Amino acid sequence: MITVYVLNETPRNEELAEQIQRILTEAMPAVEKVTGLPLPDNGTVDLVDPEGLSRAWCAFLRRQLARDTAGLDLTNRQQRWISAMPEGARMATRRFWKSEISTLIANSAGRPSTLLIPEALDLQGLTAPDQLCELLVYALAQQAQVAACDGNLVPPPAWPQVRASRNVVSLLSTGHAQWTSDQATPLIFGKSVTRDQRRSPLKAALSVLALGSSRQEARAKALVGQAMSAVGPDTFNRVWSVAGLVPTLDELRDPARWIKRLPA
């Protein structure tokens, strides 16, 4: 039996952890049905405080950088930059933790884990059952991606650095997870989910700051939807394991071009 474990590393939030475990148990069959991907049997959702998130992200980034730069002939400037990246990421995470929704990492054994900060969820109005369910379906979809690619594609490489709005791997992962959430959440509730259009001031500010990336994420989600309708999940899911199938930025704008080059 597939189980995604909930780890509560905060001093409180026991009820939230129990609620998340119940939702995950209900959501897993729907996510597998919609995506056509098996979930890993060793994934976790970790409730952490801001310091816990910064530590985990810093350690993960060090592992990713070591993997991505192995065997490369780096300049001295690149080596200094790479050495400074984890600590810079730690400081940024500690400063901007209120804007975090969910953070996907893989541990040293490649096991996917989704990190959530309960206080951030509360500040962004994401603790209502339907909002929380959408978020957890999103997290499960990303963990299924990690299992499908054995961690080679998702989480995305850390080096070389690519701007968020041009990182096609990250955009594809996000678009697929968002599409999955749209498709699977109604199956879990047994009806269409009416989203609350009201946004907290924090969420409104974040949407303005991330406008460029949000536009590209919307394109990625549209590409996933069109591809799933055109070729089905079995063909689409080859993107996670077949080299060279990740869509280009141009193909995000014209999904039909990408669908044509998917293997039959």
Short mmCIF file of N, CA and C in Angstrom, two decimals, residues 8 12-22 47:
data_model
loop_
_atom_site.label_atom_id
_atom_site.label_comp_id
_atom_site.label_asym_id
_atom_site.label_seq_id
_atom_site.Cartn_x
_atom_site.Cartn_y
_atom_site.Cartn_z
N ASN A 8 5.58 16.10 11.38
CA ASN A 8 5.36 17.41 11.99
C ASN A 8 6.60 17.78 12.80
N ARG A 12 3.80 22.74 17.36
CA ARG A 12 2.33 22.64 17.42
C ARG A 12 1.84 21.98 16.13
N ASN A 13 0.64 22.33 15.71
CA ASN A 13 0.06 21.91 14.42
C ASN A 13 -0.24 20.42 14.32
N GLU A 14 -0.50 19.76 15.46
CA GLU A 14 -0.85 18.35 15.41
C GLU A 14 -2.15 18.11 14.64
N GLU A 15 -3.14 18.99 14.86
CA GLU A 15 -4.41 18.82 14.16
C GLU A 15 -4.25 19.02 12.65
N LEU A 16 -3.42 19.97 12.25
CA LEU A 16 -3.16 20.19 10.83
C LEU A 16 -2.49 18.97 10.22
N ALA A 17 -1.55 18.40 10.95
CA ALA A 17 -0.85 17.20 10.44
C ALA A 17 -1.84 16.05 10.24
N GLU A 18 -2.75 15.88 11.18
CA GLU A 18 -3.75 14.81 11.04
C GLU A 18 -4.68 15.09 9.87
N GLN A 19 -5.07 16.35 9.69
CA GLN A 19 -5.94 16.72 8.57
C GLN A 19 -5.22 16.45 7.24
N ILE A 20 -3.96 16.81 7.16
CA ILE A 20 -3.19 16.58 5.93
C ILE A 20 -3.09 15.09 5.63
N GLN A 21 -2.87 14.27 6.66
CA GLN A 21 -2.78 12.83 6.44
C GLN A 21 -4.09 12.27 5.89
N ARG A 22 -5.21 12.75 6.42
CA ARG A 22 -6.51 12.28 5.92
C ARG A 22 -6.72 12.68 4.45
N LEU A 47 5.93 19.31 7.89
CA LEU A 47 5.56 20.61 8.43
C LEU A 47 6.76 21.17 9.18
#
